[in-house]
Coordinates of C-alpha atoms in Angstrom, one line a residue:
X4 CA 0.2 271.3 275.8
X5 CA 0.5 268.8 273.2
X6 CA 4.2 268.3 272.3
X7 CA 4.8 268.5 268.5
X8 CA 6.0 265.2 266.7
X9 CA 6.7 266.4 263.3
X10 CA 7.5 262.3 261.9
X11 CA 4.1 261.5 263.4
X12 CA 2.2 264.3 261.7
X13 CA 3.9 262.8 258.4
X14 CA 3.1 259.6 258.9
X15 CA -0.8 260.8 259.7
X16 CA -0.8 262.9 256.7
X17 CA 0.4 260.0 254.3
X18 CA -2.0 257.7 256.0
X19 CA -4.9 259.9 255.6
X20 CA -3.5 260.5 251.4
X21 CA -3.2 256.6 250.7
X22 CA -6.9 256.4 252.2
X23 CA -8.4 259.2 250.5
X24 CA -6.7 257.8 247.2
X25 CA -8.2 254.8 247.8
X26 CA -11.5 256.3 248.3
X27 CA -11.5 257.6 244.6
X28 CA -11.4 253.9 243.1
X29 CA -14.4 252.4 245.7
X30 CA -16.2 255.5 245.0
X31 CA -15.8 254.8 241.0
X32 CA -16.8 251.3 242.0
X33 CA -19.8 252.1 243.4
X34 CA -21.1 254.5 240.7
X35 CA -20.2 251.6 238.5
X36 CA -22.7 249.6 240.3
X37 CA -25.6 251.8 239.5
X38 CA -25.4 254.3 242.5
X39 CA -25.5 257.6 241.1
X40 CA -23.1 260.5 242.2
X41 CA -26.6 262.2 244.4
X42 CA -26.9 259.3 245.9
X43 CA -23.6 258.6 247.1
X44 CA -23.0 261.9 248.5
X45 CA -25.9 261.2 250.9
X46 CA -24.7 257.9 251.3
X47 CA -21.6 259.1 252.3
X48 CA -22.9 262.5 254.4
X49 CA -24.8 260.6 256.0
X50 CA -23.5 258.2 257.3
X51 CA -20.1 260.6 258.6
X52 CA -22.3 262.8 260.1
X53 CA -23.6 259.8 261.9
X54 CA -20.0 258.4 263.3
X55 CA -18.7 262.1 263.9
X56 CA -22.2 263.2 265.8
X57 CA -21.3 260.0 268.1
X58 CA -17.6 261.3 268.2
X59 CA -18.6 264.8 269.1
X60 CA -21.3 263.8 272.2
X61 CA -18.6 261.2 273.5
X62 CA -15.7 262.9 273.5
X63 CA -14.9 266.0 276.0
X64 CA -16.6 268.3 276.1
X65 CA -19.6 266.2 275.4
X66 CA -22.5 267.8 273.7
X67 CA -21.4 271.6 274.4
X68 CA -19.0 271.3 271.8
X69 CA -21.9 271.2 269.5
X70 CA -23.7 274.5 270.9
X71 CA -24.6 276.9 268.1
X72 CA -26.5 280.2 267.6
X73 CA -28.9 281.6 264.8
X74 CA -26.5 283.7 263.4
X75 CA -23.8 281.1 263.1
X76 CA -26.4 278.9 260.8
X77 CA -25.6 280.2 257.4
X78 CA -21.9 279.9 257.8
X79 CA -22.5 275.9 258.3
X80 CA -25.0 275.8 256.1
X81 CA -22.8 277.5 253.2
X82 CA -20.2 275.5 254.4
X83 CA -21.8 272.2 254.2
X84 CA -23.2 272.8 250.8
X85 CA -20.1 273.9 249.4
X86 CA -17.7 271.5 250.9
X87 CA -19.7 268.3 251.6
X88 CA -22.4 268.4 249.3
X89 CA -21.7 270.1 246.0
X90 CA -17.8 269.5 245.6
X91 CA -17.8 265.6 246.1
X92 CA -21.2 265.5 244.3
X93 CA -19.2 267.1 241.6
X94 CA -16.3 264.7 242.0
X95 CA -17.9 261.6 241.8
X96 CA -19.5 263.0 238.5
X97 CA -15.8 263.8 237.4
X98 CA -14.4 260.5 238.1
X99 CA -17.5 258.7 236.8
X100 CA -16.5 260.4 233.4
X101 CA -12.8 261.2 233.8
X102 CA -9.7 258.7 235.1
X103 CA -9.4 259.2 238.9
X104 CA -6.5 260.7 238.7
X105 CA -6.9 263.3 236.1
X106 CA -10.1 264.3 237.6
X107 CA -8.0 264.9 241.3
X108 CA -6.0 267.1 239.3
X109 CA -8.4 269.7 237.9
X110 CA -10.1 269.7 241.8
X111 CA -6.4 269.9 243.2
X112 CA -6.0 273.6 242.0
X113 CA -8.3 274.9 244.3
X114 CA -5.2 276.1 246.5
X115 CA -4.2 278.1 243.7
X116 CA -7.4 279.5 243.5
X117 CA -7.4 280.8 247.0
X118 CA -4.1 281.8 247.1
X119 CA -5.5 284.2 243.8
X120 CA -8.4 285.4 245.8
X121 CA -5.9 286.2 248.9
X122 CA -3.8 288.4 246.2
X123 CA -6.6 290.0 244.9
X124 CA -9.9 290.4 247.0
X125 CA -8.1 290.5 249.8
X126 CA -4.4 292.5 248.7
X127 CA -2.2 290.1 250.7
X128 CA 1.3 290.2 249.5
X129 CA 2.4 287.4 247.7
X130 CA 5.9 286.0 246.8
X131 CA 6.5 285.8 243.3
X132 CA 6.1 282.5 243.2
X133 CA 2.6 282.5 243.0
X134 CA 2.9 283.4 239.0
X135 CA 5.4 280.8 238.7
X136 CA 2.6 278.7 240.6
X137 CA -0.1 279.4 238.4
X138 CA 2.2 279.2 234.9
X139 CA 2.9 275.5 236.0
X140 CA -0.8 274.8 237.0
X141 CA -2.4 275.6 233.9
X142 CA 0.5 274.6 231.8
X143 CA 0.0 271.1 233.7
X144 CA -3.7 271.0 232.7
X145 CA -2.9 271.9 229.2
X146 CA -0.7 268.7 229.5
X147 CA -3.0 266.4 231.2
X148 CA -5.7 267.9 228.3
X149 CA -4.2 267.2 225.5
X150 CA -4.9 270.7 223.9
X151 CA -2.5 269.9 221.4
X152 CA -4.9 266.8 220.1
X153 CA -8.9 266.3 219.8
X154 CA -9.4 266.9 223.4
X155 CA -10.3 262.9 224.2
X156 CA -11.3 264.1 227.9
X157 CA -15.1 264.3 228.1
X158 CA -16.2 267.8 228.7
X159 CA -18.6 267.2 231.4
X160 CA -16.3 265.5 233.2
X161 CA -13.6 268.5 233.1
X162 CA -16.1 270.8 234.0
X163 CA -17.3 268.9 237.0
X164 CA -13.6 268.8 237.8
X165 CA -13.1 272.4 237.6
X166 CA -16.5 273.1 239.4
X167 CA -15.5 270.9 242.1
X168 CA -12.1 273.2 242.3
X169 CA -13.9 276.3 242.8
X170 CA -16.3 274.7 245.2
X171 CA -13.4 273.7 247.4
X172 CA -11.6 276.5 247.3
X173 CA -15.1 278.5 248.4
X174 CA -14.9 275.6 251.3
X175 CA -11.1 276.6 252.2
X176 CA -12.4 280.4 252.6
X177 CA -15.5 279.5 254.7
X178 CA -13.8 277.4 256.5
X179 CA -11.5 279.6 257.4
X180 CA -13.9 282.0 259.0
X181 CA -15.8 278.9 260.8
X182 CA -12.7 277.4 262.6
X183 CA -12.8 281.2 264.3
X184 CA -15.8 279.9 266.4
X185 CA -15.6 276.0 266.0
X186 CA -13.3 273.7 266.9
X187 CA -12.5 271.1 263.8
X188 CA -14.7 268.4 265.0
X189 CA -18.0 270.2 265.3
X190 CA -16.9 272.5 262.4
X191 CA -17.3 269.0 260.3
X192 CA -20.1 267.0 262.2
X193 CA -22.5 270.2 261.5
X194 CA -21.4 270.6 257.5
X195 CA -21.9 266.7 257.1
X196 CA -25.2 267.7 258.8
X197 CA -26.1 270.1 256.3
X198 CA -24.8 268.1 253.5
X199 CA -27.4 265.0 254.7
X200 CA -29.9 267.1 255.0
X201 CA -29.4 268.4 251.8
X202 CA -28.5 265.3 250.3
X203 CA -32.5 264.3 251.5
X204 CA -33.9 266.8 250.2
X205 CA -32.7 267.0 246.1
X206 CA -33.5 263.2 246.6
X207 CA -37.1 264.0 247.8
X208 CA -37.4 266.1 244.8
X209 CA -35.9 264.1 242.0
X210 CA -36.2 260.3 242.8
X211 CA -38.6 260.3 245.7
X212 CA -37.7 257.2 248.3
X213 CA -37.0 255.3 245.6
X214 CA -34.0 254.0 243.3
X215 CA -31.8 252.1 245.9
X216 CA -31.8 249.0 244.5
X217 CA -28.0 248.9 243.3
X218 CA -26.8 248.9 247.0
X219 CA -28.2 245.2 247.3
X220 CA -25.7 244.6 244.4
X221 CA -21.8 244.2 244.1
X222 CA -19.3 245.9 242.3
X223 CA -15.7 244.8 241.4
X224 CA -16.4 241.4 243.4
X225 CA -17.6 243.7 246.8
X226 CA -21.3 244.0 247.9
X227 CA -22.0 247.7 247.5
X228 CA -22.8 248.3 251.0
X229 CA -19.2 247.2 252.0
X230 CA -17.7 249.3 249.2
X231 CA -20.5 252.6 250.9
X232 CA -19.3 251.8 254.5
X233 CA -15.4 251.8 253.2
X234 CA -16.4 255.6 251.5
X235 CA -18.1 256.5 255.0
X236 CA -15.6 255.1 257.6
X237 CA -12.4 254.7 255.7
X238 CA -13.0 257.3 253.0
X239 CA -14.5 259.9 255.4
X240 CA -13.9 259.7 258.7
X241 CA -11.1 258.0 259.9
X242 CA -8.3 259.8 257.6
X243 CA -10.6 263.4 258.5
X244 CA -9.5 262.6 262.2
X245 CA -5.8 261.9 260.9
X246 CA -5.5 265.6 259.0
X247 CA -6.9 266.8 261.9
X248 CA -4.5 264.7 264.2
X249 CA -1.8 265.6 262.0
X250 CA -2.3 269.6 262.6
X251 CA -1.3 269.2 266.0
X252 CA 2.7 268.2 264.8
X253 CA 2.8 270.1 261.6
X254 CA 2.1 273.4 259.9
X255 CA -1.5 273.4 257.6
X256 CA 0.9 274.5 254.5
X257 CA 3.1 271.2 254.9
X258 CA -0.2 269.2 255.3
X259 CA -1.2 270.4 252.3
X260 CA 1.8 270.0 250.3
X261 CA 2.0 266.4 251.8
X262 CA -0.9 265.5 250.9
X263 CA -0.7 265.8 247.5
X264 CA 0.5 262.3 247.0
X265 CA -3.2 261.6 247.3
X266 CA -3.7 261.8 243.0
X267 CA 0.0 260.4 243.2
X268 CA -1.7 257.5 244.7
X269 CA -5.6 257.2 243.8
X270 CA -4.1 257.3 239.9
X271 CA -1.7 254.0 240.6
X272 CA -4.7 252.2 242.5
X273 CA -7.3 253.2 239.6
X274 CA -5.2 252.0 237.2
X275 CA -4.3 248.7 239.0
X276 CA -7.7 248.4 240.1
X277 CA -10.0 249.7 237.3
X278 CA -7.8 248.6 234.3
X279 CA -6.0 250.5 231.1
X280 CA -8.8 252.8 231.0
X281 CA -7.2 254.6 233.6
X282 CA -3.7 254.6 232.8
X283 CA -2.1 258.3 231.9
X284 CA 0.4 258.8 229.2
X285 CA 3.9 260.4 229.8
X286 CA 2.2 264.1 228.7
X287 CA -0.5 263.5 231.3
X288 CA 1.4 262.2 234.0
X289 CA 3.9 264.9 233.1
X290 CA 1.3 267.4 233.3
X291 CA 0.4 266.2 236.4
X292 CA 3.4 266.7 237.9
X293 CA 3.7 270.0 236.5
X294 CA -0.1 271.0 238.2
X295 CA 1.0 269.3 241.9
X296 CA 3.7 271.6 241.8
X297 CA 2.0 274.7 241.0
X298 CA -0.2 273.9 243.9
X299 CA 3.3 273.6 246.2
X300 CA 4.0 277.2 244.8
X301 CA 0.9 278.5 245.3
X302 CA 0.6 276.9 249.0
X303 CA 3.8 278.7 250.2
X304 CA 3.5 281.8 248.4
X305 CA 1.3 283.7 250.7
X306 CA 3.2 285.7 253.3
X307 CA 2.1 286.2 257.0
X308 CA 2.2 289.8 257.4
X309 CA -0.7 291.6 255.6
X310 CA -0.2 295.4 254.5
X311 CA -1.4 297.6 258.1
X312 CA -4.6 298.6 255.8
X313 CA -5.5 294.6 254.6
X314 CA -7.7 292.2 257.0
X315 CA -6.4 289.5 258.7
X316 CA -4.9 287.0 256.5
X317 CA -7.2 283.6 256.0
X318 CA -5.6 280.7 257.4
X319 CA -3.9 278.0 255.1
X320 CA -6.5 275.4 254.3
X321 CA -6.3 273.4 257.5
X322 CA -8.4 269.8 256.1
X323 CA -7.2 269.6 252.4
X324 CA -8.8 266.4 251.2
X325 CA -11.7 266.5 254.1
X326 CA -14.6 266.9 251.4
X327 CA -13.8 264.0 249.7

């Protein structure tokens, strides 16, 4: 039995939350070079899938760990596509429109959202905080909007955002049911799977085998490649394997409150990184504030014990930035 070290499972949460911020401003580098947000995906599905699949067969219990059976398939599959594919292929369009840090805010409210489908498609009780939760949250984005003004925030952009949010909150639900029958590491090696293959496959369709040339470029001063393999091993896998690490010393509500210093973060290296064009003004980063703690609301408002006629409640989202 492992024994729990609560300041270690800090330390690997804020690890994992500076390198996922991080991974916002290479990623923004990259689609700066040319790369487009399709194309990183696979890029980066790819090449996790890769390191994790190499992770999975080498690490006990070897290549049983990665046994599944027909009818498990369309829980990866939906999994895959929701988490790995479709929400950081929505990202990367966010953040290629929107500061990095604004556009980790509108995807950040997907724990709200799930805690909104646990009140009411699944009639959990709920502490009243959850209201207070969701008040803060959109009052936040309001903030962070500027409704108030002409709405300078690109509208694409927002709405990749928000579809990103939804996406991951659908992630956080499947997931929920796949960690059932998976442990974490082959629960993630098979969705990266599914994202790759999908990630092929619209490429096939739209662009053929071609439209690579940017990777032999450089962005920001980097090659491109360095900047893809710092998304893939930095940005992917190494602070997935830290959340998951971390899960073993600390509750999956105080991972996810923890880390959300990761738009704390990705907005302060954006800006020193990427220039003025990703600073926020005191309403934004006010709103911001206001949105992050909605989320912390939300994450603890759900209660453990479900009415005798409810099923099961779902887990707490147990990997909250591992589709990035």
């Amino acid at each position: 039995m492992t024994t729990r070290r609560p300041a270690l499972g800090v330390l690997m949460v804020l690890s994992a939350g500076a390198l996922f911020a991080v991974n916002g401003t290479v990623s923004k580098l990259v689609l700066r070079a040319g790369v487009d947000a399709a194309q990183l995906t696979l890029v980066r599905a790819a090449g996790a899938f890769a390191g994790l699949l190499a992770l999975s067969l080498l690490l006990r219990p070897g290549p049983r760990r990665l046994r599944i059976t027909p009818g498990q398939l369309p829980l990866l599959v939906g999994y895959g596509l929701a988490g790995f594919f479709l929400t950081p292929m929505l990202y990367f369009v966010a953040i290629s429109r929107l500061p990095v840090g604004i556009a980790l805010l509108f995807e950040y409210t997907a724990p709200l959202l799930v805690a909104l489908w646990a009140r009411f498609v699944q009639h959990q009780r709920v502490r009243p905080r959850l209201w207070a939760g969701l008040a803060a949250s959109l009052a936040g984005l309001a903030c962070v909007a500027e409704v108030w003004g002409e709405l300078k925030l690109d509208g694409l952009g927002v709405l990749a955002g928000l579809g990103a949010a939804v996406l991951l909150a659908g992630y956080y639900l499947l997931g929920a049911r796949g960690v059932r029958e998976h442990d974490t590491l082959s629960l993630t090696t098979w969705a990266f799977g599914a994202s790759a293959v999908a990630g092929l496959l619209t490429r096939a369709v739209t662009h053929g085998t071609g439209g690579w040339a940017p990777l032999a470029g450089s962005s920001g001063g980097l090659p491109v490649t360095l900047l893809c393999g710092y998304v893939v091993l930095l940005g992917s896998i190494l602070p997935f394997l830290l959340v998951a690490g971390a899960l073993r010393h600390l509750p999956a509500t105080s991972v996810g409150i923890l880390g959300m210093i990761e738009p704390v973060i990705a907005a302060a290296v954006a800006w020193l990184v990427l220039g003025a064009g990703e600073a926020l003004n005191a309403a934004q980063l006010g709103g911001g504030l206001l949105v992050l703690a909605g989320v912390a609301l939300a994450e603890t408002a759900r209660t453990t014990e479900p009415p005798p006629t409810a099923p099961p409640p779902l887990p707490a989202p147990d990997v909250v930035a591992t589709s990035r």
